[in-house]
PDB file of C-alpha atoms and ligand atoms in Angstrom:
ATOM      1  CA  MET A   1       0.000   0.000   0.000  1.00 37.00           C
ATOM      2  CA  THR A   2       1.342   3.453  -0.804  1.00 43.00           C
ATOM      3  CA  THR A   3       1.141   6.149   1.859  1.00 44.00           C
ATOM      4  CA  ILE A   4      -0.168   9.404   0.535  1.00 51.00           C
ATOM      5  CA  GLU A   5       1.572  12.375   2.064  1.00 54.00           C
ATOM      6  CA  SER A   6      -0.941  15.234   2.034  1.00 60.00           C
ATOM      7  CA  PRO A   7       0.380  18.389   0.431  1.00 66.00           C
ATOM      8  CA  THR A   8       0.736  21.141   3.013  1.00 71.00           C
ATOM      9  CA  ALA A   9       0.715  24.896   2.570  1.00 69.00           C
ATOM     10  CA  ALA A  10       4.365  24.885   3.569  1.00 71.00           C
ATOM     11  CA  GLY A  11       5.120  22.195   0.956  1.00 74.00           C
ATOM     12  CA  SER A  12       3.276  23.738  -1.964  1.00 71.00           C
ATOM     13  CA  GLY A  13       4.267  27.260  -0.859  1.00 74.00           C
ATOM     14  CA  THR A  14       7.956  26.397  -0.756  1.00 77.00           C
ATOM     15  CA  ALA A  15       7.780  24.621  -4.116  1.00 79.00           C
ATOM     16  CA  ALA A  16       5.974  27.598  -5.687  1.00 80.00           C
ATOM     17  CA  THR A  17       8.471  30.048  -4.177  1.00 83.00           C
ATOM     18  CA  ASP A  18      11.472  27.995  -5.321  1.00 80.00           C
ATOM     19  CA  LYS A  19      10.054  27.809  -8.838  1.00 81.00           C
ATOM     20  CA  PHE A  20       9.418  31.567  -8.899  1.00 82.00           C
ATOM     21  CA  LYS A  21      12.926  32.346  -7.645  1.00 81.00           C
ATOM     22  CA  ARG A  22      14.418  30.315 -10.524  1.00 84.00           C
ATOM     23  CA  GLU A  23      12.573  32.501 -13.054  1.00 82.00           C
ATOM     24  CA  ARG A  24      14.512  35.639 -13.875  1.00 79.00           C
ATOM     25  CA  VAL A  25      11.966  38.422 -13.603  1.00 87.00           C
ATOM     26  CA  SER A  26      12.372  42.019 -14.696  1.00 91.00           C
ATOM     27  CA  ALA A  27      10.101  44.878 -15.781  1.00 95.00           C
ATOM     28  CA  ASP A  28      10.880  47.945 -17.815  1.00 95.00           C
ATOM     29  CA  THR A  29       9.483  50.404 -15.249  1.00 97.00           C
ATOM     30  CA  SER A  30      10.850  53.959 -15.152  1.00 98.00           C
ATOM     31  CA  PRO A  31      11.588  55.591 -11.770  1.00 98.00           C
ATOM     32  CA  GLU A  32       8.780  58.085 -12.483  1.00 98.00           C
ATOM     33  CA  ARG A  33       6.218  55.325 -13.155  1.00 98.00           C
ATOM     34  CA  LEU A  34       7.374  53.411 -10.095  1.00 98.00           C
ATOM     35  CA  ALA A  35       7.072  56.539  -7.930  1.00 98.00           C
ATOM     36  CA  ALA A  36       3.528  57.143  -9.195  1.00 98.00           C
ATOM     37  CA  ILE A  37       2.444  53.535  -8.590  1.00 98.00           C
ATOM     38  CA  ALA A  38       4.093  53.420  -5.148  1.00 98.00           C
ATOM     39  CA  LYS A  39       2.474  56.717  -4.118  1.00 98.00           C
ATOM     40  CA  ASP A  40      -1.006  55.518  -5.111  1.00 98.00           C
ATOM     41  CA  ALA A  41      -0.523  52.041  -3.590  1.00 98.00           C
ATOM     42  CA  LEU A  42       0.613  53.439  -0.244  1.00 98.00           C
ATOM     43  CA  GLY A  43      -2.058  56.134  -0.445  1.00 98.00           C
ATOM     44  CA  ALA A  44      -4.752  53.453  -0.936  1.00 98.00           C
ATOM     45  CA  LEU A  45      -3.437  51.566   2.105  1.00 98.00           C
ATOM     46  CA  HIS A  46      -3.305  54.734   4.226  1.00 98.00           C
ATOM     47  CA  LYS A  47      -6.911  55.501   3.252  1.00 98.00           C
ATOM     48  CA  VAL A  48      -8.042  52.004   4.339  1.00 98.00           C
ATOM     49  CA  ILE A  49      -6.258  52.447   7.702  1.00 98.00           C
ATOM     50  CA  LEU A  50      -7.859  55.845   8.277  1.00 98.00           C
ATOM     51  CA  ASP A  51     -11.345  54.821   7.015  1.00 98.00           C
ATOM     52  CA  HIS A  52     -11.425  51.690   9.200  1.00 98.00           C
ATOM     53  CA  GLY A  53      -9.654  53.213  12.218  1.00 98.00           C
ATOM     54  CA  VAL A  54      -7.040  50.412  12.202  1.00 98.00           C
ATOM     55  CA  THR A  55      -5.505  50.072  15.701  1.00 98.00           C
ATOM     56  CA  TYR A  56      -1.909  49.419  16.844  1.00 98.00           C
ATOM     57  CA  PRO A  57      -2.696  45.795  17.839  1.00 98.00           C
ATOM     58  CA  GLU A  58      -4.170  45.239  14.357  1.00 98.00           C
ATOM     59  CA  TYR A  59      -1.122  46.880  12.743  1.00 98.00           C
ATOM     60  CA  ARG A  60       1.203  44.577  14.729  1.00 98.00           C
ATOM     61  CA  VAL A  61      -0.809  41.468  13.802  1.00 97.00           C
ATOM     62  CA  PHE A  62      -0.597  42.569  10.167  1.00 97.00           C
ATOM     63  CA  LYS A  63       3.209  42.918  10.440  1.00 98.00           C
ATOM     64  CA  GLN A  64       3.480  39.449  11.989  1.00 98.00           C
ATOM     65  CA  TRP A  65       1.251  37.982   9.279  1.00 98.00           C
ATOM     66  CA  LEU A  66       3.358  39.548   6.504  1.00 98.00           C
ATOM     67  CA  ILE A  67       6.446  37.974   8.090  1.00 97.00           C
ATOM     68  CA  ASP A  68       4.649  34.600   8.298  1.00 97.00           C
ATOM     69  CA  VAL A  69       3.639  34.697   4.618  1.00 96.00           C
ATOM     70  CA  GLY A  70       7.269  35.278   3.622  1.00 95.00           C
ATOM     71  CA  GLU A  71       8.703  32.687   6.000  1.00 94.00           C
ATOM     72  CA  GLY A  72       6.065  30.163   4.877  1.00 93.00           C
ATOM     73  CA  GLY A  73       7.009  30.739   1.226  1.00 93.00           C
ATOM     74  CA  GLU A  74       3.421  31.705   0.471  1.00 94.00           C
ATOM     75  CA  TRP A  75       3.806  34.973  -1.442  1.00 94.00           C
ATOM     76  CA  PRO A  76       3.285  33.318  -4.868  1.00 93.00           C
ATOM     77  CA  LEU A  77       0.174  31.607  -3.499  1.00 93.00           C
ATOM     78  CA  PHE A  78      -1.283  34.684  -1.787  1.00 96.00           C
ATOM     79  CA  LEU A  79      -0.548  37.070  -4.662  1.00 96.00           C
ATOM     80  CA  ASP A  80      -1.941  34.735  -7.325  1.00 95.00           C
ATOM     81  CA  VAL A  81      -5.141  34.208  -5.334  1.00 96.00           C
ATOM     82  CA  PHE A  82      -5.854  37.823  -4.444  1.00 97.00           C
ATOM     83  CA  ILE A  83      -3.934  40.132  -6.788  1.00 97.00           C
ATOM     84  CA  GLU A  84      -3.135  38.460 -10.132  1.00 98.00           C
ATOM     85  CA  HIS A  85      -6.663  38.764 -11.575  1.00 98.00           C
ATOM     86  CA  ALA A  86      -6.374  42.569 -11.598  1.00 98.00           C
ATOM     87  CA  VAL A  87      -3.077  42.451 -13.525  1.00 98.00           C
ATOM     88  CA  GLU A  88      -4.669  40.032 -16.003  1.00 98.00           C
ATOM     89  CA  GLU A  89      -7.574  42.485 -16.463  1.00 97.00           C
ATOM     90  CA  VAL A  90      -5.070  45.132 -17.557  1.00 97.00           C
ATOM     91  CA  LEU A  91      -3.580  42.746 -20.150  1.00 97.00           C
ATOM     92  CA  ALA A  92      -7.090  41.824 -21.367  1.00 97.00           C
ATOM     93  CA  ARG A  93      -7.807  45.475 -22.271  1.00 96.00           C
ATOM     94  CA  SER A  94      -5.604  45.211 -25.368  1.00 95.00           C
ATOM     95  CA  ARG A  95      -6.861  41.830 -26.645  1.00 96.00           C
ATOM     96  CA  LYS A  96      -9.557  40.693 -29.074  1.00 97.00           C
ATOM     97  CA  GLY A  97      -8.963  36.927 -29.133  1.00 98.00           C
ATOM     98  CA  THR A  98      -9.689  34.234 -26.558  1.00 98.00           C
ATOM     99  CA  LYS A  99     -10.080  35.638 -23.064  1.00 98.00           C
ATOM    100  CA  GLY A 100      -7.190  35.120 -20.697  1.00 98.00           C
ATOM    101  CA  SER A 101      -7.219  34.279 -17.018  1.00 98.00           C
ATOM    102  CA  ILE A 102      -4.655  34.046 -14.231  1.00 98.00           C
ATOM    103  CA  GLU A 103      -1.657  31.696 -14.512  1.00 97.00           C
ATOM    104  CA  GLY A 104      -1.564  30.856 -10.803  1.00 95.00           C
ATOM    105  CA  PRO A 105       1.528  29.450  -9.073  1.00 92.00           C
ATOM    106  CA  TYR A 106       1.546  25.903 -10.493  1.00 93.00           C
ATOM    107  CA  TYR A 107       2.681  26.272 -14.116  1.00 95.00           C
ATOM    108  CA  VAL A 108       5.839  24.328 -14.964  1.00 95.00           C
ATOM    109  CA  PRO A 109       7.414  24.821 -18.438  1.00 95.00           C
ATOM    110  CA  ASN A 110       8.699  22.033 -20.691  1.00 96.00           C
ATOM    111  CA  ALA A 111       6.066  19.411 -19.973  1.00 98.00           C
ATOM    112  CA  PRO A 112       6.402  16.367 -22.303  1.00 97.00           C
ATOM    113  CA  LYS A 113       5.594  17.077 -25.959  1.00 98.00           C
ATOM    114  CA  LEU A 114       2.479  15.296 -27.236  1.00 98.00           C
ATOM    115  CA  PRO A 115       0.916  14.993 -30.715  1.00 98.00           C
ATOM    116  CA  SER A 116      -2.370  16.669 -31.681  1.00 98.00           C
ATOM    117  CA  VAL A 117      -4.358  13.532 -30.772  1.00 98.00           C
ATOM    118  CA  CYS A 118      -3.114  12.504 -27.353  1.00 98.00           C
ATOM    119  CA  THR A 119      -3.803  11.546 -23.747  1.00 98.00           C
ATOM    120  CA  LEU A 120      -2.204  13.471 -20.903  1.00 98.00           C
ATOM    121  CA  PRO A 121       0.143  11.444 -18.691  1.00 97.00           C
ATOM    122  CA  MET A 122      -1.889  10.087 -15.771  1.00 97.00           C
ATOM    123  CA  ARG A 123      -1.766   7.468 -13.027  1.00 96.00           C
ATOM    124  CA  GLU A 124      -3.891   4.315 -12.939  1.00 95.00           C
ATOM    125  CA  GLU A 125      -5.875   5.946 -10.073  1.00 94.00           C
ATOM    126  CA  ASP A 126      -6.698   8.948 -12.262  1.00 94.00           C
ATOM    127  CA  LYS A 127      -8.420   6.640 -14.752  1.00 91.00           C
ATOM    128  CA  LYS A 128     -11.257   6.204 -12.220  1.00 92.00           C
ATOM    129  CA  ALA A 129     -12.226   9.856 -12.752  1.00 94.00           C
ATOM    130  CA  THR A 130     -14.561  10.872 -15.600  1.00 95.00           C
ATOM    131  CA  PRO A 131     -12.538  10.984 -18.840  1.00 97.00           C
ATOM    132  CA  LEU A 132     -12.735  14.261 -20.732  1.00 98.00           C
ATOM    133  CA  VAL A 133     -12.135  14.511 -24.471  1.00 98.00           C
ATOM    134  CA  PHE A 134     -11.267  18.079 -25.330  1.00 98.00           C
ATOM    135  CA  THR A 135     -11.263  18.957 -29.039  1.00 98.00           C
ATOM    136  CA  GLY A 136     -10.897  22.181 -30.983  1.00 98.00           C
ATOM    137  CA  GLN A 137      -8.791  24.374 -33.192  1.00 98.00           C
ATOM    138  CA  VAL A 138      -6.288  27.188 -32.697  1.00 98.00           C
ATOM    139  CA  THR A 139      -6.929  30.010 -35.177  1.00 98.00           C
ATOM    140  CA  ASP A 140      -6.009  33.624 -35.846  1.00 98.00           C
ATOM    141  CA  LEU A 141      -8.592  36.369 -35.339  1.00 98.00           C
ATOM    142  CA  ASP A 142     -10.032  35.677 -38.840  1.00 98.00           C
ATOM    143  CA  GLY A 143     -10.633  32.006 -38.085  1.00 97.00           C
ATOM    144  CA  ASN A 144      -7.686  30.634 -40.102  1.00 98.00           C
ATOM    145  CA  GLY A 145      -6.267  27.500 -38.490  1.00 98.00           C
ATOM    146  CA  ILE A 146      -2.690  27.751 -37.209  1.00 98.00           C
ATOM    147  CA  GLY A 147      -0.752  24.541 -37.881  1.00 98.00           C
ATOM    148  CA  GLY A 148       1.830  23.578 -35.262  1.00 97.00           C
ATOM    149  CA  ALA A 149       0.394  25.858 -32.564  1.00 98.00           C
ATOM    150  CA  ILE A 150       1.386  24.872 -29.028  1.00 98.00           C
ATOM    151  CA  ILE A 151      -1.030  24.169 -26.186  1.00 98.00           C
ATOM    152  CA  GLU A 152       0.500  23.817 -22.755  1.00 98.00           C
ATOM    153  CA  LEU A 153      -2.101  22.175 -20.553  1.00 98.00           C
ATOM    154  CA  TRP A 154      -1.912  21.444 -16.843  1.00 98.00           C
ATOM    155  CA  HIS A 155      -4.536  20.762 -14.221  1.00 97.00           C
ATOM    156  CA  ALA A 156      -5.255  19.261 -10.822  1.00 95.00           C
ATOM    157  CA  ASP A 157      -6.276  15.626 -10.455  1.00 94.00           C
ATOM    158  CA  GLU A 158      -9.619  14.284  -9.261  1.00 92.00           C
ATOM    159  CA  GLU A 159      -8.590  15.092  -5.678  1.00 91.00           C
ATOM    160  CA  GLY A 160      -7.480  18.640  -6.465  1.00 90.00           C
ATOM    161  CA  TYR A 161      -3.687  18.053  -6.391  1.00 92.00           C
ATOM    162  CA  TYR A 162      -1.098  19.349  -8.885  1.00 94.00           C
ATOM    163  CA  SER A 163       1.950  17.318  -9.879  1.00 95.00           C
ATOM    164  CA  GLN A 164       5.262  18.837  -8.701  1.00 93.00           C
ATOM    165  CA  PHE A 165       3.384  20.562  -5.839  1.00 90.00           C
ATOM    166  CA  ALA A 166       2.115  17.400  -4.142  1.00 89.00           C
ATOM    167  CA  PRO A 167       4.775  14.861  -3.206  1.00 89.00           C
ATOM    168  CA  HIS A 168       2.779  11.733  -4.068  1.00 91.00           C
ATOM    169  CA  LEU A 169       2.301  12.501  -7.784  1.00 95.00           C
ATOM    170  CA  PRO A 170       4.584  11.584 -10.730  1.00 96.00           C
ATOM    171  CA  LYS A 171       6.528  14.543 -12.118  1.00 96.00           C
ATOM    172  CA  TRP A 172       4.462  15.280 -15.240  1.00 98.00           C
ATOM    173  CA  ASN A 173       1.079  13.930 -14.113  1.00 98.00           C
ATOM    174  CA  LEU A 174      -1.727  15.727 -15.974  1.00 98.00           C
ATOM    175  CA  ARG A 175       0.692  18.062 -17.745  1.00 98.00           C
ATOM    176  CA  GLY A 176       1.537  18.180 -21.430  1.00 98.00           C
ATOM    177  CA  THR A 177       2.729  20.353 -24.324  1.00 98.00           C
ATOM    178  CA  ILE A 178       0.459  19.535 -27.259  1.00 98.00           C
ATOM    179  CA  VAL A 179       1.420  20.388 -30.840  1.00 98.00           C
ATOM    180  CA  THR A 180      -1.642  20.968 -33.038  1.00 98.00           C
ATOM    181  CA  ASP A 181      -1.987  19.410 -36.511  1.00 98.00           C
ATOM    182  CA  ASP A 182      -1.527  21.315 -39.787  1.00 98.00           C
ATOM    183  CA  GLU A 183      -4.920  22.992 -39.387  1.00 98.00           C
ATOM    184  CA  GLY A 184      -4.445  23.869 -35.725  1.00 98.00           C
ATOM    185  CA  ARG A 185      -6.694  21.053 -34.514  1.00 98.00           C
ATOM    186  CA  TYR A 186      -6.321  18.891 -31.424  1.00 98.00           C
ATOM    187  CA  GLU A 187      -8.087  16.110 -29.536  1.00 98.00           C
ATOM    188  CA  ILE A 188      -6.802  15.788 -25.989  1.00 98.00           C
ATOM    189  CA  THR A 189      -8.015  13.103 -23.612  1.00 98.00           C
ATOM    190  CA  THR A 190      -7.669  13.846 -19.928  1.00 98.00           C
ATOM    191  CA  ILE A 191      -9.897  13.620 -16.838  1.00 97.00           C
ATOM    192  CA  GLN A 192     -12.331  16.025 -15.228  1.00 94.00           C
ATOM    193  CA  PRO A 193     -10.364  17.810 -12.501  1.00 93.00           C
ATOM    194  CA  ALA A 194     -11.801  18.474  -9.033  1.00 92.00           C
ATOM    195  CA  PRO A 195     -12.232  21.904  -7.440  1.00 94.00           C
ATOM    196  CA  TYR A 196      -8.990  23.164  -5.927  1.00 92.00           C
ATOM    197  CA  GLN A 197      -8.682  24.123  -2.288  1.00 93.00           C
ATOM    198  CA  ILE A 198      -6.096  26.749  -1.391  1.00 91.00           C
ATOM    199  CA  PRO A 199      -3.915  25.131   1.319  1.00 88.00           C
ATOM    200  CA  THR A 200      -5.496  26.149   4.609  1.00 89.00           C
ATOM    201  CA  ASP A 201      -2.704  25.238   7.030  1.00 91.00           C
ATOM    202  CA  GLY A 202      -0.569  28.350   6.405  1.00 95.00           C
ATOM    203  CA  PRO A 203      -0.936  32.135   6.614  1.00 96.00           C
ATOM    204  CA  THR A 204      -2.986  32.403   3.386  1.00 96.00           C
ATOM    205  CA  GLY A 205      -5.464  29.938   4.881  1.00 95.00           C
ATOM    206  CA  GLN A 206      -5.466  31.879   8.171  1.00 95.00           C
ATOM    207  CA  PHE A 207      -6.211  35.088   6.271  1.00 96.00           C
ATOM    208  CA  ILE A 208      -9.224  33.432   4.612  1.00 96.00           C
ATOM    209  CA  GLU A 209     -10.494  31.688   7.735  1.00 95.00           C
ATOM    210  CA  ALA A 210     -10.135  34.768   9.981  1.00 95.00           C
ATOM    211  CA  GLN A 211     -12.712  36.551   7.829  1.00 95.00           C
ATOM    212  CA  ASN A 212     -15.002  33.496   7.480  1.00 96.00           C
ATOM    213  CA  GLY A 213     -14.148  33.179   3.797  1.00 96.00           C
ATOM    214  CA  HIS A 214     -13.863  29.972   1.759  1.00 97.00           C
ATOM    215  CA  PRO A 215     -10.629  28.660   0.203  1.00 96.00           C
ATOM    216  CA  TRP A 216     -12.033  27.114  -3.004  1.00 97.00           C
ATOM    217  CA  ARG A 217     -11.406  27.542  -6.691  1.00 97.00           C
ATOM    218  CA  PRO A 218     -13.792  25.861  -9.148  1.00 97.00           C
ATOM    219  CA  ALA A 219     -12.482  22.872 -11.109  1.00 97.00           C
ATOM    220  CA  HIS A 220     -10.448  24.192 -14.021  1.00 98.00           C
ATOM    221  CA  LEU A 221      -7.995  23.437 -16.809  1.00 98.00           C
ATOM    222  CA  HIS A 222      -4.955  25.714 -17.206  1.00 98.00           C
ATOM    223  CA  LEU A 223      -3.692  26.483 -20.706  1.00 98.00           C
ATOM    224  CA  ILE A 224      -1.074  28.578 -22.431  1.00 98.00           C
ATOM    225  CA  VAL A 225      -1.696  28.674 -26.184  1.00 98.00           C
ATOM    226  CA  SER A 226       1.010  30.050 -28.449  1.00 98.00           C
ATOM    227  CA  ALA A 227       2.180  30.199 -32.076  1.00 98.00           C
ATOM    228  CA  PRO A 228       4.912  32.085 -33.951  1.00 97.00           C
ATOM    229  CA  GLY A 229       3.844  35.665 -34.783  1.00 97.00           C
ATOM    230  CA  LYS A 230       0.934  35.522 -32.328  1.00 98.00           C
ATOM    231  CA  GLU A 231       0.457  36.746 -28.806  1.00 98.00           C
ATOM    232  CA  SER A 232       0.271  33.773 -26.491  1.00 98.00           C
ATOM    233  CA  VAL A 233      -2.749  33.536 -24.237  1.00 98.00           C
ATOM    234  CA  THR A 234      -2.652  32.213 -20.690  1.00 98.00           C
ATOM    235  CA  THR A 235      -6.095  31.115 -19.652  1.00 98.00           C
ATOM    236  CA  GLN A 236      -8.285  28.692 -17.731  1.00 98.00           C
ATOM    237  CA  LEU A 237     -11.434  26.778 -18.621  1.00 98.00           C
ATOM    238  CA  TYR A 238     -14.155  25.994 -16.079  1.00 98.00           C
ATOM    239  CA  PHE A 239     -17.148  23.635 -16.006  1.00 98.00           C
ATOM    240  CA  LYS A 240     -20.758  24.825 -16.206  1.00 97.00           C
ATOM    241  CA  GLY A 241     -22.718  24.330 -12.991  1.00 96.00           C
ATOM    242  CA  GLY A 242     -19.610  23.299 -11.035  1.00 96.00           C
ATOM    243  CA  ASP A 243     -19.062  24.193  -7.388  1.00 97.00           C
ATOM    244  CA  TRP A 244     -17.443  27.600  -6.837  1.00 97.00           C
ATOM    245  CA  VAL A 245     -17.792  28.731 -10.477  1.00 98.00           C
ATOM    246  CA  ALA A 246     -19.864  31.664  -9.229  1.00 97.00           C
ATOM    247  CA  ASN A 247     -17.697  32.252  -6.170  1.00 97.00           C
ATOM    248  CA  ASP A 248     -14.032  31.648  -7.043  1.00 98.00           C
ATOM    249  CA  VAL A 249     -11.675  32.697  -4.227  1.00 97.00           C
ATOM    250  CA  ALA A 250      -9.238  33.886  -6.925  1.00 97.00           C
ATOM    251  CA  SER A 251     -11.886  35.932  -8.868  1.00 97.00           C
ATOM    252  CA  ALA A 252     -10.606  34.446 -12.143  1.00 98.00           C
ATOM    253  CA  VAL A 253     -13.750  33.037 -13.823  1.00 98.00           C
ATOM    254  CA  LYS A 254     -15.058  34.724 -17.000  1.00 98.00           C
ATOM    255  CA  PRO A 255     -18.322  33.643 -18.661  1.00 98.00           C
ATOM    256  CA  GLU A 256     -16.544  33.060 -21.998  1.00 97.00           C
ATOM    257  CA  LEU A 257     -14.323  30.438 -20.329  1.00 98.00           C
ATOM    258  CA  ILE A 258     -17.015  28.044 -19.086  1.00 98.00           C
ATOM    259  CA  LEU A 259     -17.206  24.637 -20.781  1.00 98.00           C
ATOM    260  CA  ASP A 260     -20.332  22.493 -20.952  1.00 98.00           C
ATOM    261  CA  PRO A 261     -19.081  18.952 -21.623  1.00 98.00           C
ATOM    262  CA  GLN A 262     -21.634  16.361 -22.699  1.00 97.00           C
ATOM    263  CA  PRO A 263     -21.485  12.634 -21.950  1.00 97.00           C
ATOM    264  CA  GLY A 264     -20.853  10.537 -25.084  1.00 97.00           C
ATOM    265  CA  ASP A 265     -21.852   6.914 -25.847  1.00 95.00           C
ATOM    266  CA  ASP A 266     -18.241   5.947 -24.997  1.00 95.00           C
ATOM    267  CA  GLY A 267     -18.664   6.853 -21.284  1.00 94.00           C
ATOM    268  CA  LYS A 268     -16.460   9.932 -21.694  1.00 96.00           C
ATOM    269  CA  ASN A 269     -17.373  13.607 -21.457  1.00 97.00           C
ATOM    270  CA  HIS A 270     -16.794  15.507 -24.688  1.00 98.00           C
ATOM    271  CA  VAL A 271     -16.324  19.214 -25.264  1.00 98.00           C
ATOM    272  CA  THR A 272     -15.069  21.495 -28.016  1.00 98.00           C
ATOM    273  CA  TYR A 273     -13.336  24.801 -27.355  1.00 98.00           C
ATOM    274  CA  ASN A 274     -11.443  26.864 -29.932  1.00 98.00           C
ATOM    275  CA  PHE A 275      -8.717  29.421 -29.295  1.00 98.00           C
ATOM    276  CA  ALA A 276      -8.261  32.602 -31.342  1.00 98.00           C
ATOM    277  CA  LEU A 277      -4.866  34.274 -30.995  1.00 98.00           C
ATOM    278  CA  ASP A 278      -4.195  37.998 -31.367  1.00 98.00           C
ATOM    279  CA  PRO A 279      -1.302  39.047 -33.624  1.00 97.00           C
ATOM    280  CA  ALA A 280       1.941  39.655 -31.711  1.00 96.00           C
TER     281      ALA A 280
HETATM  282  C1  BEZ B 301      -4.780  27.761  -9.388  1.00 50.74           C
HETATM  283  O1  BEZ B 301      -5.290  28.149 -10.410  1.00 50.74           O
HETATM  284  O2  BEZ B 301      -4.606  26.575  -9.227  1.00 50.74           O
HETATM  285  C2  BEZ B 301      -4.376  28.745  -8.343  1.00 50.74           C
HETATM  286  C3  BEZ B 301      -4.528  30.073  -8.599  1.00 50.74           C
HETATM  287  C4  BEZ B 301      -4.148  30.993  -7.630  1.00 50.74           C
HETATM  288  C5  BEZ B 301      -3.608  30.524  -6.437  1.00 50.74           C
HETATM  289  C6  BEZ B 301      -3.490  29.161  -6.199  1.00 50.74           C
HETATM  290  C7  BEZ B 301      -3.866  28.262  -7.168  1.00 50.74           C
HETATM  291 FE1   FE B 302      -5.179  25.845 -10.921  1.00 50.74          FE
END
């Protein structure tokens, strides 16, 4: 019998922080722009303190909590739950193609390459979940198929765990880099993921619990779709009628991104979703 070690906030937080630290991040922000953003950000915080009459004990608890988030390696988790959706909204202003959504902390590049008709790597246990056959086409904004487009797909398993952030899962479980056919088409077999619960045993969980909030994201597929000469889109797809679709803790659901899979005669759920890419 295998022992399943439950992923902890500390475990997934540390893994997400380590991954983020390996990425070399930079932004082309002038000192003037930074000063303007910093002034407004601090001003917004000062206004909240004054409006709510925040006390010294509350200020000290806040300081301690900020320290805990850092020490627990939970900044990627906290920021992607509560902040990233606003940054994605800014990006969405300049786009006409498929709607984007947040990336979240669990993307890992270079997942195994798979052909346009494929099955994501999965464990025997995962095969007990409802299979999902996901078909469609990657096109430009005029509907022309883009041969050889790339779909990076990753998602949680039927228990809500992501490979590489939960110690009991194989490295590339439910992750793949799919290359579309000459017309941009694909047929990917995977499983229906479960809703995802933000780890509740660390400071992000405390933050949610202390205000009687819930830690759930609706079940979702993560995708990054790209092609030469096109702007890549990072997005997520959700499932109609699923728990938390109307109440996502990460505020990342958009109506255009909700799938409605239908059961087929083969015992699998089937759905079609096409991606239209903006020019680069
Ligand atoms: C997710 O999509 O899995 C996710 C997003 C934000 C924070 C944590 C997880
Ligand atoms: Fe996710």
